[in-house]
Each structure stands twice: as structure tokens, then as C-alpha cells.
Amino acid sequence: MSDTSERLREQSPARNAPRTRVLEERTAAAPAGITARPAGAAAPLSFAQQRLWFLDRLGPGNAAYNLPYALRLSGPVDLDTAVRACQALVRRHETLRTAFPSVDGEPTQTIAPADTHVWEPRVVDLRGADDAEEQARRLAAQDARAPFDLGRGPLLRVTLVALAERETVALITLHRIVADDRSMTVLTDEFRRLYDAFRTGGADPLPPLALQYADYAHWQRERFAGGAADRVAHGPAHWRERFSGELPSLRLPTDCPRPTVRTYAGRTRSFALSAEVTAGLRELGGAADATLFMTLLAGYAALLHRYSGQDDIVVGTSVAGRDRPETEPLVGPLANTLALRTDLAGDPTFRDLLVRTRRACLADFAHQDVPFARVVEEVRPDRDLSRAPLFQTMLSLHDAPRPAPDPAGPRVGPFSGEGRTTALYDLSLHVVDEGDRLRCAWEFNVDLFADATIERMAAHFERLLLGAVTDSGLPLSLLPLLSEPERTEILNRDNLVSVEVAPDTCVHHLFEEHVRATPDAVAVVDGEDRVSYRELDRRAGIIAARLRALGVGPESRVGLCAPRCPDSVAALLGVLKAGGAYVPLDPAHPEDRLRYMLADASVRLLLTRHDVVASVPGLAEGMSVGYVDDWLAEGAVAARDEPAAVPPVRHAEPDADNLAFLVYTSGSTGRAKGAMLTHGALMSAFRSWERVYGLGTVVRRHLQAANIAFDVFTGDMVRALCSGGTLVLCHREALLDPARLYTLLQRERIDFADLVPVVIRRLSAYVAEQGRMLDNFKVLAVGADIWFMQDYWNLAKLCPPRTRLVNSYGVTESTVDSSLFETAMPERADEEPVPIGRPLPNTQFYVLDDRLQPVPLGVNGTLYVGGLALARGYVGRPELTAERFLAHPFSQRPGARLYNTGDLARMLPTGDVEVLGRVDRQVKLRGFRIELEEVESVLGLHPDAQDAAVIVREDALGERRLAGYVEPRPGRSPDPVALLQYLRTQLPYYMVPSTITLLERMPLNANGKHDRKALPAPAPAADAVERPAAGFATATQERVARIWAEALGADVVTAEDDFFQLGGDSLPALRVLFALRRAFGVDLPLITLFEATTVEELARRVDLAASAPA
């Protein structure tokens, strides 16, 4: 990017005035010019060099900080003259003869004498080769990727490749510790002048350099060493203020899980902004008295805001750092990095955002000479090895290179190689101003983003900018991202699949059809009890007749509080036959909760049993009670004595809009809320299941595993009994015991089951340990919670190929199930969630932003569900119903609605939807946003973990910390310390729980999900011992603490003290490692101190290294 003065040239003199004043003030306040360092003075590293040296030590052998160039020389080239010109450049610039060895853990630089330094470029002659161009491209790629040894040097490679008599390629690679982009311009210009002079027999035409880069580094160190001008002292304070408070970390949605240690594998993708957009940006910036860079920054921040949902965006940029004339001819890393923070809160218009951006840029550019390494030291961001500090994306703007006028020698242009294969940041946008248009290139990390995602992002960026220049008064949320074809495709993808639902048919009618067709077929199995369709219908008819006699009809709400048994199934069918709606209740729930739900649902008649009332004595107070056991006993006697006394029940026919059942779910306010499901919604759900699962043809024997009070119980019942299948009841004791569950599955030849992930994990572990298979399943659905690809593959190994493994997703408010996924995705990582797939017939999925607009593919939003299976709403909660059930903005059907699930989701390029967690399960600790599901998934992947949960707890001092809980696999006894160490290898440190507590059994609620409220207080740290607060448990800890104190100049008083919280940084870290090498004879890599950040953790690493065999 150009420096400040070049930015100012973009504008007319009138508009330049405020920025020109800033530049003049900076120049006037600058200290005296740079002079050569005193003879014999040590050559210190500049701040930039020190940071680059540290990064190299953090990842030795990394070519990410190489600076490769490939130039095509068109015309006759004398290779001997070119070699001589290159050697003259190396003699001229000390940086090209510099190495950076470590002395006692500290970086130093050594400069080889010009008169004795031996270096020459490599010459490769490919003239006459058929594939000369291809060979040159391979050479360019190899040279760009080859790492440098900073301790030995040289840190410059030049390869001259002769392609033909008049075609030569120059491959030049430098390390960024000795050069920056502007340095390459200096070297290119000087090479041209040297070559032209030597070619004609002339002498070196370049005037001697008054300064070398080491002089600049010495001046810079002196300037920031204290006693500097007030302006310099004020610079760090400016950046401290800019980054005070919570530091944002860019959370762009990625195509791959973020590696725990940052990688630099990259690629570039080019695109161009149209002439219309380019002209509009110039005009828009001019009207706001903003430079083109500021306008682009506002647009880029707006794009990142729309992709991430974040209101606080930090973008990095680079300034040339050559405002002083004496720095112009230097070769070295003079460029400085700025972290530009943009406030997008409040959904501003683009015009207002540009005003904010301009104001922030002017303030930040006024302090651009504070080295970025100093800014990081001042701000002290929390360390995260998976991300760059302060920002994760860059924006640069360059002017298009101007061709040299009438070159006497060969014409110089770019050589098209393979493009960059590294990316310093997650994502960078490089823009070249070509006048009538802006040529852009994304540089992106391929371990995070797919090519298609970047290409879509380019299109969205241009569309957003076009919207901004067309109407800069639009709020950011209304600037278009999607083209009309893209929007139509996203809205309609898999949302137009339908299945016919007869408006006058209810599920109990379908059950009765099977009673007539196969009366003696087994309908329900409960242990040894087998109930035929004829018998189940008889019992349901008895209950329906009694209910009709009591006045039950459409919209009547009948409670059922009874255990899981065939009579309870008959009772539910009886309520439907009578035309009423059932409200299922679990007798095991607290009495107060049961009474609340009965009152909230306006239940006047309760079906139950005597044993239930005996255990919950206050349950039936104030309402009519029908005892199912009595009614059925009396009906059996009547049928035996007077067969005609129990006539078929005369239906009071409900319509599709009448209630079928009412189910309670937990509420965020702490009070359960009742979702009202209609006959039409239930019939739509059944017809969808019938089509996608092959009910009645492919699958016949259904496991009923859900609690009676939950919607999935109804789903199990309807899938089986409305398709002529058999419903096998599975009691809680068997569900939670994998051995008993497996026995039941095998004995009853279950071919369809819908189980929750925690049950599947336990069952899979048991079956695998027993060396058996789950060979009866035709369809095995897993739902009601997020599960992960490793679980999927573990389960797939235990099932025959014919088994359909399905991830089903649903919410009560959309009648049990809304989607399914069953396509294997071998490219997905083990820790990624299994997608929830695509909507069922008659159901629509939409991933929307806060303004109910569709988000692009891959971008996070809130999942909304539409279709015929939606609930009527919440009983007695009109405000909540209006909040969660919205008018359908994309449907032409009268009365159509959408339900806000509250699930954070995104649509994958395949068309499948992926749920990432609950919007409300995101927590923030120490300024970091953490998805607890992510920590749980990684902890659950440990081979010793059967199940895992993570919650936020307050410790004795009131500090909120993560607490982990693990249920070990059978026969395993994992060490909590080892589990924590494992997490530290998988997650950023701030996502690692403070404690791990082992549980004999993970507490589950009645629906098989984690009961987080029942998790006990965390166990003390597993490796903690009773000791005074200021003491240390081992001699190693004590010596490590002393080394820290010496390196940091700070008191280290406990084993839990954190290196970086005590003020540790790059150089102190290196001093610590050098001191550990002397004290213990161990050679630990630099990354160790970022992984083991406390005295206790580092001491353990030292002990392990010291005890390791040589």
C-alpha cells in the first residue's frame, strides 16, 4: 500500500486540506533526520525484524514470510551482465548480506563485509527445451516455497532462467526480515540502471548510500527508548485507547474447522470491480472528503459485518513507512502494519459508516509510525495460536505500476507462475487502482476457505458496493449481497417438495384402516405383552366413548399422566377418536410442574391411573379424573358380559385446524411453554415420514424410546400405527443401559429407531466392544441434539451397508421432525457436526439474518421453518407466539407463517443445512466468544470419553470459568489432567475448561439430553495438592517461577500464574526458553510457552522433556 503522502494525492487540493495538515504536523513534530549509527555500534534489529524473527522461531522452516517475485525480461539479456548487476546490489545493500543468529536466546544480526562476501545468482538455461515455460513455473513455485535459515543466511535468492534468445525470467525471493514490497521497487530500478551501465561498459552509476537499514533500525530503537518527542510518546497511548476494552476477533464462517495452530497455506483469486462501481466509489468518497482507501475500507468492513454478524471489525493494512526522504533508497522492512478498527454498531447507513471510517483512519494514520510490534506489546491481546493478533484480515491499495519510458534494455513485466501459495492471514483483499477500474485479488487460507466460497464473496462484495454507490443512505443490513437468481435459488432450494395431505383425514382414521385390514397383527409390544390392532382399537374405543360421554369434543384438552405402556397408547388414541386433544405428562416430573402445565393448558379432565395418583397425591385436585385402569377393566367386563354394550364410538370429526395434542417444552424464562399441534400438522408430518422412510413397506418394527411427555413419543406412535407397523416400547432403564438396549433391539428385530446422540454413543461403544453388529436396522435416525461426524462413522462401521443412517432434525413447534440427512460426507472432519440435511416434504427451511433476509451460502444465520406442520402457537402466550411465529415473507399461501427456531445455522453449498448450536448457548469469557458445543464435541472425541458436557460455573472468587464433565467409556479411567492436556492440543487455551470432573453417569433429562442443571459442582483440579497460596508443589515449579521473574521483572507467586497475563511477550519468552535450556538441559520449542502458559503447566513439560530418553 502507498504511504500517507501518496494517499493524499488521490484528492483535490481543497479536499486534501485536513489530511495535509495531519501530514504537516507529523513532519514538523518529527525528530532530527536519521544519521549513520556510530562506528562500532551494534546493529540492533528493528521492531519489524524482531517480530519477524520471533515468528520464524515460532514456526521454524515456514516459508510464509518469503517475498517472491517473478519477472519476465523480454528482449536480449546478457546473463553475465545481469549476474554482475545482481552482485553489485548485494554489495550496495547491507540487508542483502545480513543473517540473524541467536545469542543466548536473543536475536542479533551479523552483516557480512561487502568486499569479502561471496554470492552469485543461479543461472538456468532452458533454451531449446520444449516445456521451458512449464519448467520455469515449477522453478518459481519451488523457489517461493523454500524456507530460509535466518541464522545463517543469505536471505536472498535469485535465479535467472533463460527461456529463449530474447526471453528471460528472473526469480527473486527475499525474506521479509530484509525487505518489503517497496524494497523490490528500489532493487528493480537500481538493477535496471546497473545493467544498462554495465552492458555498455560503464561503471556503477549509483551514488553511494548515506544510510543503511541498520542505521534506520538504530534510530528507531533510540527514538522509542525513552526521551522521545511527546508525539512519539503519545503514539502508543493512542493505540492503547483504540484497543481498550473487549478485543474483537473476526469470526468469518469457514468451510473447514480452524486448525488449533495457525497455518499459512494459501491461494489467490482475482476479480475486478466494474467501471461503474469504481467511479461510484470515487464519487462517494469525494463527497465525504474521504480517500479511495477509506471508502474501500468502509465497504470491506460492511462485507465482513454481513458475513460475520459482528459490529466491531478490525482490518489490517500496511503503510510504506518512507515519509522521510533518507529512507527512500533503503532496502529493508520499513513498511509498518496498522490495525484499523471500525464501528458498525446500530446498523448505520453506508454514508454514516464512511464518516466513521474516515474519522478513525485520520486518527490512526496520524500515529502510523508506532511499530506494530510495539502496538501489540501495548495492547497485550490474549494469545491464540490459531489466529493472528489484533486482526485476521488485511486490505491493501496500490497504484498500478507505470511502465518505464522507452527502456534501453529488455522490457520488464510479470511472469505468470502458480500464484501465491501462502496466506499470512485468514483472508486479505489486495486492490490495484488502474484508473477506470479496480483490479482485486483475494489471498485466503486454504485450510479455512474453499475456492467457491471466495468466488461468491467476490460477487457479494461488488454487489454490496454497487448498492452503496447507488443509494448510500441505505442501512448496511439492506445493502444487497445476493443476485436475484442466487436469492431465488436459496429461497426455493428443496422448499418446493410437497406431498398430498387429505384435509378430512386424521391419524386415528389411518390407524382404524389398519385395524380393519390386519386386526390380528401386533400393534404394541411391551416386554412379554403383545397387543393386537383389534385389541388396541377396542381399548381406545372404550376410552373414547367415556370421553364423549363427558363432553369431550374438538378443542377439548384432555391430560394424560401415565407411564409408558400399551394402555397409555390406547388412551392417546381414545382422545383423538373422541375428537379431543391430548396433553401428555410424565408422572416422574415434580408435582408443581405437572400442576402448572395442567392449569396453563386449561385441562379440565385428566386421564391417569390409581398408582400415579398415589405417588403424586395433589395431581388431580380441582379437576375431573378418569382412571384409565378402571375404565378399561369395566369395559372388559362389559364386553364379556354384554358384547353389544360397547358399540363403536361415534366420531366427533375434528378438522385439520383443530388441536390434536399439546406438548410442553422448556422455556427460556424458566416456565414451560405449551406448543399446540393440529391434526393437519400431524397428518402432514406422517405423510412426509411415509414418503422418505418407506413406512409400511420398508420398515415395520419401530422402537418407541422417547418419554411420553415429549413430541417424539407421538412421532414414534404415529409412524408405527398409521403404517400398520409394530410399536415396541423401550423403558428408560433399557434405554440407558446399552447391554439391555442391544438385547431388546435384537430380540424384537427392530428395523426403525429414532434415538438421541448420547444413547447412540453408548450403544455404539458397547456393540463395538462386544464385537457385534447392529444388523437389523433398515433406518436408524439420530436426532434431538447435535452429533458429530466421528459419531456418524463409528456408527456406520457397526451397521450393514443397507442401513440408512439418518440425522433427523426437528422442533416441537414443527411437529417432531423437519428435515433429514443421510448422505455420507467423507471430506468433513471428525469434529464437524453432521448436517441436518434438507427439509421434509411440505416443509421449508430458510437461513435468515435479523431483517428476515436470506444470507449467502455458508454464512451463519438463524434457521426458520415453514410449512404445513407448524404448530398453531403457544397456549396462553400470544406475545411469545407473535415473536416466534411470523408472517411468511416468501409465501403466497394465505396465512402462511415461519417459525424462528433460535438455532444458529448455515446452508452448505450442497444445499444441506448445518446447525452450529443455539444462538443462546454462546458464552463470553475473558473477552472471547465460545460455543460450548464446540468444546463438548472435542472433549467427547477423546478415546476414553463416552460422553461429555461443558458449562460455565462461578468459582469461589466469583470468576466465571468453564467446567468440563466426562462420563468415561466402560473399563476406562481417564486422568483429568490428561484430558485437559488433550484439550490444550485441540483447542485455543481460552476454550479449555479449568476443571474436568469424572462422572459415573452423565445426568440426562427425560428426553435423553444432557441435564446440565443436574451436573455437580466441579471437582478440585485433579493435580492440585494442598499448599500455601504462595508455595509451589515441586522444585521444578519453583525454578521455573524464578526464571519467569528474572525474564519479566515481575513477581511470580503461584503455580497458576500465567506468563502472558504477567506481561510476557516474544523476547521474554525466548529468554525463558534459553534459561530453561541452561537450568534443566532441555531444548523446548518456542510454541511450548504458548501451549503451557502457567508455571505448573510449563514445569510439567520441563519434567517430561528431562525424563525423555535421549
mmCIF file of C-alpha atoms in Angstrom, residues 796-959:
data_model
loop_
_atom_site.group_PDB
_atom_site.id
_atom_site.type_symbol
_atom_site.label_atom_id
_atom_site.label_comp_id
_atom_site.label_asym_id
_atom_site.label_seq_id
_atom_site.Cartn_x
_atom_site.Cartn_y
_atom_site.Cartn_z
ATOM 1 C CA ALA A 796 -21.621 -46.692 10.235
ATOM 2 C CA LYS A 797 -18.945 -49.304 10.993
ATOM 3 C CA LEU A 798 -21.473 -51.249 13.062
ATOM 4 C CA CYS A 799 -24.291 -51.281 10.501
ATOM 5 C CA PRO A 800 -24.594 -53.199 7.241
ATOM 6 C CA PRO A 801 -24.481 -51.172 4.020
ATOM 7 C CA ARG A 802 -28.243 -51.463 3.547
ATOM 8 C CA THR A 803 -28.922 -49.499 6.734
ATOM 9 C CA ARG A 804 -29.954 -45.902 6.157
ATOM 10 C CA LEU A 805 -28.235 -43.745 8.770
ATOM 11 C CA VAL A 806 -30.254 -40.584 9.116
ATOM 12 C CA ASN A 807 -29.652 -37.404 11.053
ATOM 13 C CA SER A 808 -33.138 -36.113 11.735
ATOM 14 C CA TYR A 809 -33.801 -32.596 12.883
ATOM 15 C CA GLY A 810 -36.954 -31.156 14.267
ATOM 16 C CA VAL A 811 -38.540 -28.842 16.744
ATOM 17 C CA THR A 812 -41.750 -29.404 18.655
ATOM 18 C CA GLU A 813 -43.220 -26.322 17.021
ATOM 19 C CA SER A 814 -42.939 -28.051 13.628
ATOM 20 C CA THR A 815 -44.416 -31.404 14.675
ATOM 21 C CA VAL A 816 -41.455 -33.536 15.681
ATOM 22 C CA ASP A 817 -39.277 -33.655 12.528
ATOM 23 C CA SER A 818 -38.476 -31.067 9.884
ATOM 24 C CA SER A 819 -35.533 -32.499 7.920
ATOM 25 C CA LEU A 820 -33.219 -35.425 7.429
ATOM 26 C CA PHE A 821 -29.675 -36.033 6.231
ATOM 27 C CA GLU A 822 -28.231 -39.352 5.146
ATOM 28 C CA THR A 823 -25.555 -38.658 2.539
ATOM 29 C CA ALA A 824 -22.049 -39.533 3.712
ATOM 30 C CA MET A 825 -19.567 -36.636 3.532
ATOM 31 C CA PRO A 826 -16.095 -38.190 3.738
ATOM 32 C CA GLU A 827 -14.481 -34.769 3.305
ATOM 33 C CA ARG A 828 -15.911 -33.489 6.594
ATOM 34 C CA ALA A 829 -13.653 -33.565 9.649
ATOM 35 C CA ASP A 830 -14.485 -35.772 12.634
ATOM 36 C CA GLU A 831 -15.206 -32.782 14.866
ATOM 37 C CA GLU A 832 -17.664 -31.184 12.459
ATOM 38 C CA PRO A 833 -21.383 -31.606 13.128
ATOM 39 C CA VAL A 834 -23.420 -33.899 10.938
ATOM 40 C CA PRO A 835 -25.601 -31.652 8.761
ATOM 41 C CA ILE A 836 -29.342 -31.761 9.358
ATOM 42 C CA GLY A 837 -29.861 -32.061 5.630
ATOM 43 C CA ARG A 838 -32.847 -30.846 3.700
ATOM 44 C CA PRO A 839 -36.440 -30.181 4.668
ATOM 45 C CA LEU A 840 -39.041 -32.909 4.592
ATOM 46 C CA PRO A 841 -41.860 -32.639 2.053
ATOM 47 C CA ASN A 842 -44.353 -29.875 2.937
ATOM 48 C CA THR A 843 -41.613 -28.144 4.966
ATOM 49 C CA GLN A 844 -39.424 -25.157 4.102
ATOM 50 C CA PHE A 845 -36.072 -24.105 5.543
ATOM 51 C CA TYR A 846 -34.697 -20.580 5.494
ATOM 52 C CA VAL A 847 -31.463 -19.264 6.991
ATOM 53 C CA LEU A 848 -32.130 -15.574 7.561
ATOM 54 C CA ASP A 849 -30.496 -12.502 9.030
ATOM 55 C CA ASP A 850 -32.005 -10.156 11.596
ATOM 56 C CA ARG A 851 -34.090 -8.474 8.912
ATOM 57 C CA LEU A 852 -35.505 -11.787 7.696
ATOM 58 C CA GLN A 853 -33.414 -11.684 4.524
ATOM 59 C CA PRO A 854 -31.704 -14.830 3.210
ATOM 60 C CA VAL A 855 -27.982 -14.982 3.890
ATOM 61 C CA PRO A 856 -25.470 -16.301 1.338
ATOM 62 C CA LEU A 857 -24.464 -19.936 1.221
ATOM 63 C CA GLY A 858 -22.104 -20.796 4.044
ATOM 64 C CA VAL A 859 -22.942 -17.690 6.095
ATOM 65 C CA ASN A 860 -24.384 -18.092 9.573
ATOM 66 C CA GLY A 861 -27.937 -17.015 10.285
ATOM 67 C CA THR A 862 -30.982 -18.080 12.222
ATOM 68 C CA LEU A 863 -32.893 -21.117 10.983
ATOM 69 C CA TYR A 864 -36.578 -20.555 10.252
ATOM 70 C CA VAL A 865 -39.025 -23.353 9.449
ATOM 71 C CA GLY A 866 -42.201 -23.036 7.414
ATOM 72 C CA GLY A 867 -44.779 -25.440 6.066
ATOM 73 C CA LEU A 868 -47.935 -27.360 6.846
ATOM 74 C CA ALA A 869 -46.563 -28.975 10.007
ATOM 75 C CA LEU A 870 -46.183 -25.752 12.014
ATOM 76 C CA ALA A 871 -47.872 -25.529 15.383
ATOM 77 C CA ARG A 872 -50.747 -23.157 15.989
ATOM 78 C CA GLY A 873 -48.633 -21.375 18.581
ATOM 79 C CA TYR A 874 -48.118 -21.409 22.361
ATOM 80 C CA VAL A 875 -51.085 -21.844 24.615
ATOM 81 C CA GLY A 876 -51.861 -18.680 26.573
ATOM 82 C CA ARG A 877 -48.772 -16.891 25.198
ATOM 83 C CA PRO A 878 -49.927 -14.587 22.417
ATOM 84 C CA GLU A 879 -46.866 -12.335 22.736
ATOM 85 C CA LEU A 880 -44.444 -15.252 22.540
ATOM 86 C CA THR A 881 -46.414 -16.758 19.663
ATOM 87 C CA ALA A 882 -46.222 -13.492 17.756
ATOM 88 C CA GLU A 883 -42.493 -13.266 18.473
ATOM 89 C CA ARG A 884 -41.621 -16.774 17.294
ATOM 90 C CA PHE A 885 -44.284 -17.422 14.625
ATOM 91 C CA LEU A 886 -44.021 -14.756 11.942
ATOM 92 C CA ALA A 887 -45.903 -13.976 8.765
ATOM 93 C CA HIS A 888 -44.189 -15.885 5.952
ATOM 94 C CA PRO A 889 -42.372 -13.250 3.841
ATOM 95 C CA PHE A 890 -41.714 -15.604 0.910
ATOM 96 C CA SER A 891 -45.018 -17.461 0.538
ATOM 97 C CA GLN A 892 -48.130 -16.659 -1.450
ATOM 98 C CA ARG A 893 -50.243 -19.042 0.637
ATOM 99 C CA PRO A 894 -52.740 -17.119 2.778
ATOM 100 C CA GLY A 895 -51.913 -17.337 6.475
ATOM 101 C CA ALA A 896 -48.525 -18.974 5.887
ATOM 102 C CA ARG A 897 -46.056 -18.499 8.729
ATOM 103 C CA LEU A 898 -42.427 -19.080 9.655
ATOM 104 C CA TYR A 899 -41.137 -20.346 12.994
ATOM 105 C CA ASN A 900 -37.927 -18.919 14.447
ATOM 106 C CA THR A 901 -36.090 -21.966 15.809
ATOM 107 C CA GLY A 902 -33.385 -19.948 17.568
ATOM 108 C CA ASP A 903 -30.822 -22.335 16.062
ATOM 109 C CA LEU A 904 -27.650 -20.899 14.566
ATOM 110 C CA ALA A 905 -27.314 -22.485 11.141
ATOM 111 C CA ARG A 906 -25.931 -22.109 7.665
ATOM 112 C CA MET A 907 -26.740 -23.592 4.291
ATOM 113 C CA LEU A 908 -23.875 -25.537 2.776
ATOM 114 C CA PRO A 909 -23.058 -25.367 -0.945
ATOM 115 C CA THR A 910 -24.520 -28.872 -1.256
ATOM 116 C CA GLY A 911 -27.921 -27.492 -0.232
ATOM 117 C CA ASP A 912 -27.785 -29.216 3.144
ATOM 118 C CA VAL A 913 -28.283 -27.163 6.273
ATOM 119 C CA GLU A 914 -25.825 -27.372 9.150
ATOM 120 C CA VAL A 915 -26.863 -26.425 12.681
ATOM 121 C CA LEU A 916 -23.949 -24.944 14.611
ATOM 122 C CA GLY A 917 -25.565 -24.544 18.004
ATOM 123 C CA ARG A 918 -28.071 -22.460 19.831
ATOM 124 C CA VAL A 919 -27.887 -18.731 19.460
ATOM 125 C CA ASP A 920 -28.212 -18.520 23.228
ATOM 126 C CA ARG A 921 -25.518 -21.093 24.129
ATOM 127 C CA GLN A 922 -22.745 -18.807 23.064
ATOM 128 C CA VAL A 923 -20.811 -17.570 26.083
ATOM 129 C CA LYS A 924 -18.200 -14.909 26.505
ATOM 130 C CA LEU A 925 -15.286 -15.376 28.896
ATOM 131 C CA ARG A 926 -12.359 -13.025 29.211
ATOM 132 C CA GLY A 927 -13.455 -11.268 26.045
ATOM 133 C CA PHE A 928 -13.633 -14.456 23.976
ATOM 134 C CA ARG A 929 -16.827 -15.762 22.463
ATOM 135 C CA ILE A 930 -17.100 -19.518 23.000
ATOM 136 C CA GLU A 931 -19.584 -22.024 21.610
ATOM 137 C CA LEU A 932 -19.928 -24.612 24.349
ATOM 138 C CA GLU A 933 -20.995 -27.243 21.815
ATOM 139 C CA GLU A 934 -17.591 -26.980 20.172
ATOM 140 C CA VAL A 935 -15.736 -27.664 23.423
ATOM 141 C CA GLU A 936 -18.107 -30.538 24.209
ATOM 142 C CA SER A 937 -17.573 -32.097 20.808
ATOM 143 C CA VAL A 938 -13.779 -32.071 21.078
ATOM 144 C CA LEU A 939 -13.825 -33.389 24.645
ATOM 145 C CA GLY A 940 -16.264 -36.111 23.583
ATOM 146 C CA LEU A 941 -13.872 -37.235 20.836
ATOM 147 C CA HIS A 942 -11.249 -38.353 23.371
ATOM 148 C CA PRO A 943 -10.956 -42.150 23.156
ATOM 149 C CA ASP A 944 -11.617 -42.513 26.896
ATOM 150 C CA ALA A 945 -14.764 -40.356 26.859
ATOM 151 C CA GLN A 946 -18.177 -41.905 26.481
ATOM 152 C CA ASP A 947 -19.964 -38.598 26.856
ATOM 153 C CA ALA A 948 -19.005 -35.030 27.666
ATOM 154 C CA ALA A 949 -20.628 -31.797 28.773
ATOM 155 C CA VAL A 950 -19.257 -28.299 29.348
ATOM 156 C CA ILE A 951 -20.923 -25.499 31.269
ATOM 157 C CA VAL A 952 -19.980 -22.148 32.775
ATOM 158 C CA ARG A 953 -19.550 -22.091 36.559
ATOM 159 C CA GLU A 954 -18.509 -19.453 39.041
ATOM 160 C CA ASP A 955 -15.552 -20.336 41.235
ATOM 161 C CA ALA A 956 -15.144 -19.409 44.902
ATOM 162 C CA LEU A 957 -13.975 -15.913 43.930
ATOM 163 C CA GLY A 958 -16.960 -15.334 41.685
ATOM 164 C CA GLU A 959 -14.996 -15.680 38.438
#
